[in-house]
JSON list of N, CA and C in Angstrom, two decimals:
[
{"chain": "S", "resi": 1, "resn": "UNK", "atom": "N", "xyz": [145.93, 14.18, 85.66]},
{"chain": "S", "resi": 1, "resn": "UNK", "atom": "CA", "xyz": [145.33, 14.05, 84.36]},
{"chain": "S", "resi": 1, "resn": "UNK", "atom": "C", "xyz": [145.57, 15.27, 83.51]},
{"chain": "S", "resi": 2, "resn": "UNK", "atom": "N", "xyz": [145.40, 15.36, 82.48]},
{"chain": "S", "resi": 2, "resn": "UNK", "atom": "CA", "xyz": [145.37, 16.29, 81.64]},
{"chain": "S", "resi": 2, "resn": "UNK", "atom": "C", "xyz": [144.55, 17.68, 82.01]},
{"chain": "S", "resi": 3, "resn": "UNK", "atom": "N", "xyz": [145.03, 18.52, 81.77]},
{"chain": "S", "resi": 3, "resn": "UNK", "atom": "CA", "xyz": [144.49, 20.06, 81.82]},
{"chain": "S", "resi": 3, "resn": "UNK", "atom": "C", "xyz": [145.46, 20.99, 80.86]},
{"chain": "S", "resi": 4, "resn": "UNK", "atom": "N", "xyz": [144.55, 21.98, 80.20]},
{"chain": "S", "resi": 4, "resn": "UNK", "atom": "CA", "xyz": [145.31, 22.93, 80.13]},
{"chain": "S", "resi": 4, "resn": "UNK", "atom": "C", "xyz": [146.31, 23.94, 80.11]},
{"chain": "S", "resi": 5, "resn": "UNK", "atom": "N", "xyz": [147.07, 24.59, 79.68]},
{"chain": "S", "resi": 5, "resn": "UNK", "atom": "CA", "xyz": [148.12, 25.62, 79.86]},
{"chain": "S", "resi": 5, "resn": "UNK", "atom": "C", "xyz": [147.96, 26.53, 78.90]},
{"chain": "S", "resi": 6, "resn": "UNK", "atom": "N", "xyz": [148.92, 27.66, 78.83]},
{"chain": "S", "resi": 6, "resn": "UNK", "atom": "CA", "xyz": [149.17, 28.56, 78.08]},
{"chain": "S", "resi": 6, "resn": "UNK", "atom": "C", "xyz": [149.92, 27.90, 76.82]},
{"chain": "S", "resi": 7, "resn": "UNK", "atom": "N", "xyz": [150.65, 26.93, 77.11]},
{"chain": "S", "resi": 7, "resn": "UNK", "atom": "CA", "xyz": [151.41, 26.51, 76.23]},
{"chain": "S", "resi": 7, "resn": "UNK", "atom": "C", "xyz": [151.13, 24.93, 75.66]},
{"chain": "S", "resi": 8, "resn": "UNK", "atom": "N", "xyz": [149.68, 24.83, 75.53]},
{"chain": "S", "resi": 8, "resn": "UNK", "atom": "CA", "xyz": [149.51, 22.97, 75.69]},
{"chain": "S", "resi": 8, "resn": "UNK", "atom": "C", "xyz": [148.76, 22.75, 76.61]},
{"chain": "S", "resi": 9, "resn": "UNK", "atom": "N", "xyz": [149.04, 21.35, 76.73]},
{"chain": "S", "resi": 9, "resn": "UNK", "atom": "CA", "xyz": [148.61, 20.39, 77.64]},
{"chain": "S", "resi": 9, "resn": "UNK", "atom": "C", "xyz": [149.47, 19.97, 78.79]},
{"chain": "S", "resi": 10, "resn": "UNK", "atom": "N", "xyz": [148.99, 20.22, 80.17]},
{"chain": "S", "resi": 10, "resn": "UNK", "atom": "CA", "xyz": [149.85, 19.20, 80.88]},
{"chain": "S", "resi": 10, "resn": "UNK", "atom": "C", "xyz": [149.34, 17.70, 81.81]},
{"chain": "S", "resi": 11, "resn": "UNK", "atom": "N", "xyz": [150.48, 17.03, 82.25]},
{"chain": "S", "resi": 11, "resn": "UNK", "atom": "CA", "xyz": [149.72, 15.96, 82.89]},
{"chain": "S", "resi": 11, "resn": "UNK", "atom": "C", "xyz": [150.18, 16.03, 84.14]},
{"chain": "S", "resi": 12, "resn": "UNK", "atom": "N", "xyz": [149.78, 15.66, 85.41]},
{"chain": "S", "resi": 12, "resn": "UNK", "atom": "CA", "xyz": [150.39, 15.37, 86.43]},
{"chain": "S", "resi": 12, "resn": "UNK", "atom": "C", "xyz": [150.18, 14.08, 87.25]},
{"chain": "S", "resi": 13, "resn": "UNK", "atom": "N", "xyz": [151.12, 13.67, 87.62]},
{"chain": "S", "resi": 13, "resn": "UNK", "atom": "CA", "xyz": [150.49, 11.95, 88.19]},
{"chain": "S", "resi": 13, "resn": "UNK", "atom": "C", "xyz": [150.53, 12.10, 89.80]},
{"chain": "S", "resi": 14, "resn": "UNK", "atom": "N", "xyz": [149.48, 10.73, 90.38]},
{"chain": "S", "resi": 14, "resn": "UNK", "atom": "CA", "xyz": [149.72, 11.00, 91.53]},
{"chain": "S", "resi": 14, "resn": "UNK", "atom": "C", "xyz": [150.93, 11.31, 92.25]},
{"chain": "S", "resi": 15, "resn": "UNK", "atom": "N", "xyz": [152.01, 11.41, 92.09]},
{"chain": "S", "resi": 15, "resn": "UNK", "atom": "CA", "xyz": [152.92, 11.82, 92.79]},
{"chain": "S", "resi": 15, "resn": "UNK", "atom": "C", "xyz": [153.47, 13.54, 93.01]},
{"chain": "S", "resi": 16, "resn": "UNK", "atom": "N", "xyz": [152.92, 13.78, 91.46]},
{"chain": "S", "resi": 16, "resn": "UNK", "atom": "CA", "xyz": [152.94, 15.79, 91.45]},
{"chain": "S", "resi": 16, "resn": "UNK", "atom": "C", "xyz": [154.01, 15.74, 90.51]},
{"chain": "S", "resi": 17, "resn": "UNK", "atom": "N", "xyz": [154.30, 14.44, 89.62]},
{"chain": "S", "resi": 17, "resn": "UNK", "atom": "CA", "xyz": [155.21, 15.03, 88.72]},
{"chain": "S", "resi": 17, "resn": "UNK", "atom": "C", "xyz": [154.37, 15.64, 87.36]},
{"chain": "S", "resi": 18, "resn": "UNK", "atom": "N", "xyz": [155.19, 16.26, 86.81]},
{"chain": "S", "resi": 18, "resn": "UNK", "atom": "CA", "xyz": [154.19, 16.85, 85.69]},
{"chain": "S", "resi": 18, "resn": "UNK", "atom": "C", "xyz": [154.85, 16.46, 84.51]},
{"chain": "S", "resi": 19, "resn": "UNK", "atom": "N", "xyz": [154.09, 16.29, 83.30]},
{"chain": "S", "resi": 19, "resn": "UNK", "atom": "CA", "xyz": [154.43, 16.41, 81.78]},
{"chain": "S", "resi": 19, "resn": "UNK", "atom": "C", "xyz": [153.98, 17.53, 80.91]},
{"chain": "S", "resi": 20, "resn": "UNK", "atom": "N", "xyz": [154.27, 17.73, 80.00]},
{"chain": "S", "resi": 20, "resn": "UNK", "atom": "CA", "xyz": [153.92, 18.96, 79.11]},
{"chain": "S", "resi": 20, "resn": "UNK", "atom": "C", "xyz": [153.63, 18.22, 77.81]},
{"chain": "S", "resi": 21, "resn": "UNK", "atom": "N", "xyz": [152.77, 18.59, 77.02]},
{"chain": "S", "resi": 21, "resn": "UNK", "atom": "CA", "xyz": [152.33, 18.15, 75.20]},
{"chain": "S", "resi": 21, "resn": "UNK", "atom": "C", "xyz": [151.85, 18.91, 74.29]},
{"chain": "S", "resi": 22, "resn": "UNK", "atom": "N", "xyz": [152.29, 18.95, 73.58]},
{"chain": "S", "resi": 22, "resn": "UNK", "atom": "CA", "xyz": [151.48, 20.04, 72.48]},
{"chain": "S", "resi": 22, "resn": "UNK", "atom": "C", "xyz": [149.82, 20.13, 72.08]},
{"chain": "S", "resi": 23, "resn": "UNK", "atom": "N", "xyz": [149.25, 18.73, 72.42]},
{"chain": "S", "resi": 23, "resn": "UNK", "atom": "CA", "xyz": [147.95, 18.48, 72.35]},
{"chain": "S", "resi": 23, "resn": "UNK", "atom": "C", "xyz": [147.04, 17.30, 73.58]},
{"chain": "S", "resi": 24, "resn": "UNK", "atom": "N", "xyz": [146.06, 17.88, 73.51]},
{"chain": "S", "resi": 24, "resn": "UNK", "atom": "CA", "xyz": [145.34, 16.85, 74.48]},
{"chain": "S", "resi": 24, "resn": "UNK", "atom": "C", "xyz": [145.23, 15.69, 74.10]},
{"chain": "S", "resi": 25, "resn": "UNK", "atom": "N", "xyz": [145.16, 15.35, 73.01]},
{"chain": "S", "resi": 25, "resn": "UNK", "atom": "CA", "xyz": [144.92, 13.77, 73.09]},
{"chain": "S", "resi": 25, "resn": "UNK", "atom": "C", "xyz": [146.59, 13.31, 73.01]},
{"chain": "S", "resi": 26, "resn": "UNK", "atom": "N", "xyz": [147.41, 13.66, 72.78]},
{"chain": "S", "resi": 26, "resn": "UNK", "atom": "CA", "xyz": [149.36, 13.54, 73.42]},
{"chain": "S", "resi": 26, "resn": "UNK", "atom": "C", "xyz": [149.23, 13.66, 74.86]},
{"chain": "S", "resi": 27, "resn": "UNK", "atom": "N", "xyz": [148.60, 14.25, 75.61]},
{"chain": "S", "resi": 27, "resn": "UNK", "atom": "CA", "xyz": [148.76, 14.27, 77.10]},
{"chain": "S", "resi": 27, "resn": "UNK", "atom": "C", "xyz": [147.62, 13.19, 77.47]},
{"chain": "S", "resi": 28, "resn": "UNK", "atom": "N", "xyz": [146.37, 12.96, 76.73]},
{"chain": "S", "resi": 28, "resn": "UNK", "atom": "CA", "xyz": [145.68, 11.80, 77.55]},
{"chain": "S", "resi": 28, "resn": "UNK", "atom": "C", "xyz": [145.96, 10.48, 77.42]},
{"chain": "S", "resi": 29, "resn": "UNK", "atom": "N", "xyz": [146.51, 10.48, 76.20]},
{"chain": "S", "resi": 29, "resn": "UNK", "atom": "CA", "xyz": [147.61, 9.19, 76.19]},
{"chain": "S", "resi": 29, "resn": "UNK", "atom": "C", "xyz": [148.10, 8.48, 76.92]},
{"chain": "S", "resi": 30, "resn": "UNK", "atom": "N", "xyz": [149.55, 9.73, 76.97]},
{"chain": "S", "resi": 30, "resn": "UNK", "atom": "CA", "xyz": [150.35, 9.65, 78.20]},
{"chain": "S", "resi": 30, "resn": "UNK", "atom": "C", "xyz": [150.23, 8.86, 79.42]},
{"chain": "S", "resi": 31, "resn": "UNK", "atom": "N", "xyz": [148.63, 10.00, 79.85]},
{"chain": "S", "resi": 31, "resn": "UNK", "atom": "CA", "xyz": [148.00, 10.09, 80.87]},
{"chain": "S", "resi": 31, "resn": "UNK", "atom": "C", "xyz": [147.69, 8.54, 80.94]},
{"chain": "S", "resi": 32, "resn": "UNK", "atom": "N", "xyz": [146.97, 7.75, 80.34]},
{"chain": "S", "resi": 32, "resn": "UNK", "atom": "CA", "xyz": [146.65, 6.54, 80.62]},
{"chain": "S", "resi": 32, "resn": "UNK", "atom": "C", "xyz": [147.61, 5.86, 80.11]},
{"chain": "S", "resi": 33, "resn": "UNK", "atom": "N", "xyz": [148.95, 6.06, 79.24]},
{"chain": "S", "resi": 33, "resn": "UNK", "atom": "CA", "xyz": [149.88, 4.84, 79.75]},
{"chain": "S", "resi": 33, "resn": "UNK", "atom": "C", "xyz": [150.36, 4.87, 81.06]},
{"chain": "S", "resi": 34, "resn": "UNK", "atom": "N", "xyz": [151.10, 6.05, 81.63]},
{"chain": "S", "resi": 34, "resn": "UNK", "atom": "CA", "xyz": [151.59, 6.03, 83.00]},
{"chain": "S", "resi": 34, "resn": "UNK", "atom": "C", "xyz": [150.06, 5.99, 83.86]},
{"chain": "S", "resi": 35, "resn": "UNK", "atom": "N", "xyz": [148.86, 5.62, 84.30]},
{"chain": "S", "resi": 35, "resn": "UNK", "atom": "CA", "xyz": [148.30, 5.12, 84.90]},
{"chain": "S", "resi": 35, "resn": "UNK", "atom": "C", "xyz": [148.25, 3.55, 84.92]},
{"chain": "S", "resi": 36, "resn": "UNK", "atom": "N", "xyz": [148.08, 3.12, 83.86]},
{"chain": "S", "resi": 36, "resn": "UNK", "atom": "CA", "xyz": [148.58, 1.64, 83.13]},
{"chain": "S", "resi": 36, "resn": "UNK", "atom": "C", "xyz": [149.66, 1.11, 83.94]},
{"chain": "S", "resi": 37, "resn": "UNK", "atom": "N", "xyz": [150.67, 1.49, 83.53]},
{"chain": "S", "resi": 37, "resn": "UNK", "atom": "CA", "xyz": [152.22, 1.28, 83.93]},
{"chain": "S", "resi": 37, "resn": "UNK", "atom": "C", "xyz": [152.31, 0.86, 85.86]},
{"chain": "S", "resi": 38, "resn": "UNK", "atom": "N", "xyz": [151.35, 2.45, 86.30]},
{"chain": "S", "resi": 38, "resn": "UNK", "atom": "CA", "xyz": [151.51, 1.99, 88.01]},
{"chain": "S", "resi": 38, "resn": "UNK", "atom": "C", "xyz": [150.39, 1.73, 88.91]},
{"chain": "S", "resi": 39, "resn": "UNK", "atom": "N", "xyz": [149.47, 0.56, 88.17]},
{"chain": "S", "resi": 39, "resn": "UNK", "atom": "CA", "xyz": [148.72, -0.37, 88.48]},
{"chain": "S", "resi": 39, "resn": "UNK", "atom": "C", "xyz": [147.09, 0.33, 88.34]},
{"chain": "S", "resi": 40, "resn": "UNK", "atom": "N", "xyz": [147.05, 1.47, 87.39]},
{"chain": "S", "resi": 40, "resn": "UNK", "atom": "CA", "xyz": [145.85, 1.45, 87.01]},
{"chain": "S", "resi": 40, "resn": "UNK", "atom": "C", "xyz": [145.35, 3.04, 87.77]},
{"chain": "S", "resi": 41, "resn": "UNK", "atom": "N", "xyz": [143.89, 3.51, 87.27]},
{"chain": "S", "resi": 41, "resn": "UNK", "atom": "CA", "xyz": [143.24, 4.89, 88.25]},
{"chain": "S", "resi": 41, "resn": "UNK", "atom": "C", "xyz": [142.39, 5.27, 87.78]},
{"chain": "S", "resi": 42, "resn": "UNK", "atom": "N", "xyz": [142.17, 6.58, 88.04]},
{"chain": "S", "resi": 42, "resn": "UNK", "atom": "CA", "xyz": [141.51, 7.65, 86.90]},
{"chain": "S", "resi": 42, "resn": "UNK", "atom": "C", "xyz": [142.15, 8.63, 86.74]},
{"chain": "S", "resi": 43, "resn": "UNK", "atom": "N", "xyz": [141.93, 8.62, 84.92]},
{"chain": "S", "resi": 43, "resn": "UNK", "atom": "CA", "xyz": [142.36, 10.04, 84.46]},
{"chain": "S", "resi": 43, "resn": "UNK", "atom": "C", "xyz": [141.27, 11.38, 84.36]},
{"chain": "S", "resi": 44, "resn": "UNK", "atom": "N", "xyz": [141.45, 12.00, 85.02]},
{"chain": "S", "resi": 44, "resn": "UNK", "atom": "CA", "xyz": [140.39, 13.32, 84.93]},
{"chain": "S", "resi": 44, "resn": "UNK", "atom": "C", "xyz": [140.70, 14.46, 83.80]},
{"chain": "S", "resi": 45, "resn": "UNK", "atom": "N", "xyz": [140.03, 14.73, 83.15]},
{"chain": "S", "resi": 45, "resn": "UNK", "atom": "CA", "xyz": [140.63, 15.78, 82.36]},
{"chain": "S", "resi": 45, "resn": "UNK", "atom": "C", "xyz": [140.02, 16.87, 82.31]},
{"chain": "S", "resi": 46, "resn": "UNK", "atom": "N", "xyz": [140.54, 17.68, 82.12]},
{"chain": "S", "resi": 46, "resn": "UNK", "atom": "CA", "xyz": [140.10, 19.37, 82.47]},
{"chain": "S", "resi": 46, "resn": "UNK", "atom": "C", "xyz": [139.79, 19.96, 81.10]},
{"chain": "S", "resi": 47, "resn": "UNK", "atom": "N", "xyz": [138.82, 20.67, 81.44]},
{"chain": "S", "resi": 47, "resn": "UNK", "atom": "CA", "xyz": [138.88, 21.65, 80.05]},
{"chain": "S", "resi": 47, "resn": "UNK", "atom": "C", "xyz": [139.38, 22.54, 80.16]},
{"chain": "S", "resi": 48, "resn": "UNK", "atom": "N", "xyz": [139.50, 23.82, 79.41]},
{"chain": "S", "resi": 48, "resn": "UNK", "atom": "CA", "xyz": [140.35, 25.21, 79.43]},
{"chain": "S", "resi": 48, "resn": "UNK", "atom": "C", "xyz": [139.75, 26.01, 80.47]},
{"chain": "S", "resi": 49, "resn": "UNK", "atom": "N", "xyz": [138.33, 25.89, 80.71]},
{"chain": "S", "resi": 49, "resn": "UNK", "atom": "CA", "xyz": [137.97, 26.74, 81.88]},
{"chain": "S", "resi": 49, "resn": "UNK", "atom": "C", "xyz": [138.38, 26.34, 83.33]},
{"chain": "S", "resi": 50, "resn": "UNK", "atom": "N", "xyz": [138.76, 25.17, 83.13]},
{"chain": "S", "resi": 50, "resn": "UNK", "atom": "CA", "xyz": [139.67, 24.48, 84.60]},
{"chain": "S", "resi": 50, "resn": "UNK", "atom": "C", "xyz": [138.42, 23.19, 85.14]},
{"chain": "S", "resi": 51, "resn": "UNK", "atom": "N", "xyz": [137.34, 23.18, 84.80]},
{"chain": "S", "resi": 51, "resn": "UNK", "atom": "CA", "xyz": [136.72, 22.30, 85.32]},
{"chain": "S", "resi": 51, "resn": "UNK", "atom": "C", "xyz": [136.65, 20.57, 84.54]},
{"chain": "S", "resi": 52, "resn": "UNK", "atom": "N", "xyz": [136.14, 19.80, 85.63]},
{"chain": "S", "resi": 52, "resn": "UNK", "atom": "CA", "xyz": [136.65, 18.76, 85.21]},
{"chain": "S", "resi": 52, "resn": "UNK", "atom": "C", "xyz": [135.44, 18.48, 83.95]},
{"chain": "S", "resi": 53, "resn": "UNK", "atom": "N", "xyz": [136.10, 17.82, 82.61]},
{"chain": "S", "resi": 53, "resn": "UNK", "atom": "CA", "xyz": [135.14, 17.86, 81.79]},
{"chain": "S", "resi": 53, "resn": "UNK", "atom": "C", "xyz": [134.79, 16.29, 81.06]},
{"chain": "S", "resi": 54, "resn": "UNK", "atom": "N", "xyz": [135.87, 14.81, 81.88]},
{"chain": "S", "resi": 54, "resn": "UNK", "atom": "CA", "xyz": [136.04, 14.01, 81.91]},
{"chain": "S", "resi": 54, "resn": "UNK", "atom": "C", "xyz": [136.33, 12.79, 82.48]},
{"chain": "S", "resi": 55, "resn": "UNK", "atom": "N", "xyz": [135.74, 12.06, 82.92]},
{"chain": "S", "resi": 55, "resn": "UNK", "atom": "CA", "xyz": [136.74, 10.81, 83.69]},
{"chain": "S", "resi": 55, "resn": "UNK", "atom": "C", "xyz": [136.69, 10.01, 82.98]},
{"chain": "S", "resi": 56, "resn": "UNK", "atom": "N", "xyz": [137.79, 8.84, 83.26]},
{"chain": "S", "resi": 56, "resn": "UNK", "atom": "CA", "xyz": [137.80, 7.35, 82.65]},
{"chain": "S", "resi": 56, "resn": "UNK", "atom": "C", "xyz": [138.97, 6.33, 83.63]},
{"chain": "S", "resi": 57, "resn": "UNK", "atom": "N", "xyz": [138.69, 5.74, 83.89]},
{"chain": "S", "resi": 57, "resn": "UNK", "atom": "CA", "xyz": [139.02, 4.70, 84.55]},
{"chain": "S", "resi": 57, "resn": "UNK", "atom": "C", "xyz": [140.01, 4.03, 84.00]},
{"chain": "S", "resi": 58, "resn": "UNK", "atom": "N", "xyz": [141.37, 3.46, 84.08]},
{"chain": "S", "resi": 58, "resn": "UNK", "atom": "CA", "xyz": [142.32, 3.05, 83.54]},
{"chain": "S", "resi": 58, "resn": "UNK", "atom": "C", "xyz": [142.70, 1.77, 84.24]},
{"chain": "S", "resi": 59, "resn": "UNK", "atom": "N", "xyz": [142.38, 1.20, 83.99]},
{"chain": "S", "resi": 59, "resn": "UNK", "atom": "CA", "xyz": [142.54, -0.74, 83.85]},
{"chain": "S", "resi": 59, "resn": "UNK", "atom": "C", "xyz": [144.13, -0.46, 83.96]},
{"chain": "S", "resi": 60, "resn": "UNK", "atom": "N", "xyz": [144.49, -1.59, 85.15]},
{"chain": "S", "resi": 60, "resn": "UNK", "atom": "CA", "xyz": [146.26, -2.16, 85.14]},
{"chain": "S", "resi": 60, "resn": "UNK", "atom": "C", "xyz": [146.76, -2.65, 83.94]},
{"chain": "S", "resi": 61, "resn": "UNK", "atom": "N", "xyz": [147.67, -2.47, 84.16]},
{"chain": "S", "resi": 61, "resn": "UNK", "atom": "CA", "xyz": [148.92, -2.57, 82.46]},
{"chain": "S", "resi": 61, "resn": "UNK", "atom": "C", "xyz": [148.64, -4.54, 82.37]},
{"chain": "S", "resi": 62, "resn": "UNK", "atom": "N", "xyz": [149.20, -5.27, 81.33]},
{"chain": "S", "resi": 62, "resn": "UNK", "atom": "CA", "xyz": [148.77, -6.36, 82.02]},
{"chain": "S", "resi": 62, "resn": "UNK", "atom": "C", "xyz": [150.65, -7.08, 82.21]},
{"chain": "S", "resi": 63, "resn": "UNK", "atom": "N", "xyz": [150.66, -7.64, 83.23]},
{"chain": "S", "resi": 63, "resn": "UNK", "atom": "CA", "xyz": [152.04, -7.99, 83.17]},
{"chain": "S", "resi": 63, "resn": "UNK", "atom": "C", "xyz": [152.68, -9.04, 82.80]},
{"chain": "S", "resi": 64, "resn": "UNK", "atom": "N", "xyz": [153.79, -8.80, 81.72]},
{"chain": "S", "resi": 64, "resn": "UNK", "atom": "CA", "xyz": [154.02, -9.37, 80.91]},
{"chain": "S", "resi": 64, "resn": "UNK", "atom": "C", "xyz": [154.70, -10.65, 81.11]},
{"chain": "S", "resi": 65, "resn": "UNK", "atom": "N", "xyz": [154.86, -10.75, 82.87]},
{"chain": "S", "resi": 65, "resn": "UNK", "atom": "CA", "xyz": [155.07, -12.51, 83.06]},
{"chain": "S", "resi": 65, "resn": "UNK", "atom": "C", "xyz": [154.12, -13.34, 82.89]},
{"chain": "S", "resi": 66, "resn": "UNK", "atom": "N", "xyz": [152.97, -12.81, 83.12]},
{"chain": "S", "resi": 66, "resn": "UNK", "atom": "CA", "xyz": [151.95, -14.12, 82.94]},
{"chain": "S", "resi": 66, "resn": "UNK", "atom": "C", "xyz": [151.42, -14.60, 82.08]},
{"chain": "S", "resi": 67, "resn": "UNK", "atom": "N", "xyz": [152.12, -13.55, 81.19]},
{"chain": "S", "resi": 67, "resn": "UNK", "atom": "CA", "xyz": [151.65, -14.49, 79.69]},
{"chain": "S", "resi": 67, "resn": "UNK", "atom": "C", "xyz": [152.40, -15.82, 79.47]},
{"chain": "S", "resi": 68, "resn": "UNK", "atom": "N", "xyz": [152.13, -16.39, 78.24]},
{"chain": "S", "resi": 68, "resn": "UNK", "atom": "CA", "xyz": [152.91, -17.89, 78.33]},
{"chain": "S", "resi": 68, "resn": "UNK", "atom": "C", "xyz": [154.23, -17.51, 77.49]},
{"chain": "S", "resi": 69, "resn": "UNK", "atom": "N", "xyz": [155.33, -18.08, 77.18]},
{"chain": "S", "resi": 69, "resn": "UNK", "atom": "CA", "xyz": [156.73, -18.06, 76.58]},
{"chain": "S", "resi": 69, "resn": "UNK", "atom": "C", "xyz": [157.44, -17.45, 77.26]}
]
């Protein structure tokens, strides 16, 4: 989820990859499309002092076969 840097915002997903953004709400975005995308989680977000200062729960992407056409 989103936290802090010297330079921004970063994100990291469960796997340990990371993103970088100029602003937090650009990284919590992010953060909940790629949770979206690989079937849903929580995004935690950090404030500048490092502690967690947020959760939210991210609902699966919905997939776009089951719609009709």
């Amino acid at each position: 989820g989103p936290s802090p840097t010297g330079k921004g915002w970063q994100n990291v997903d469960p796997n340990g990859a990371t993103t970088h953004h100029r602003t937090q709400k650009n990284a919590e975005k992010r953060a909940g499309d790629d949770l979206r995308k690989s079937g849903g989680g929580e995004r935690i977000t950090q404030g500048r002092d490092g502690r967690i200062r947020e959760k939210d729960t991210i609902a699966p992407a919905r997939d776009p076969r089951s719609t009709k056409g």
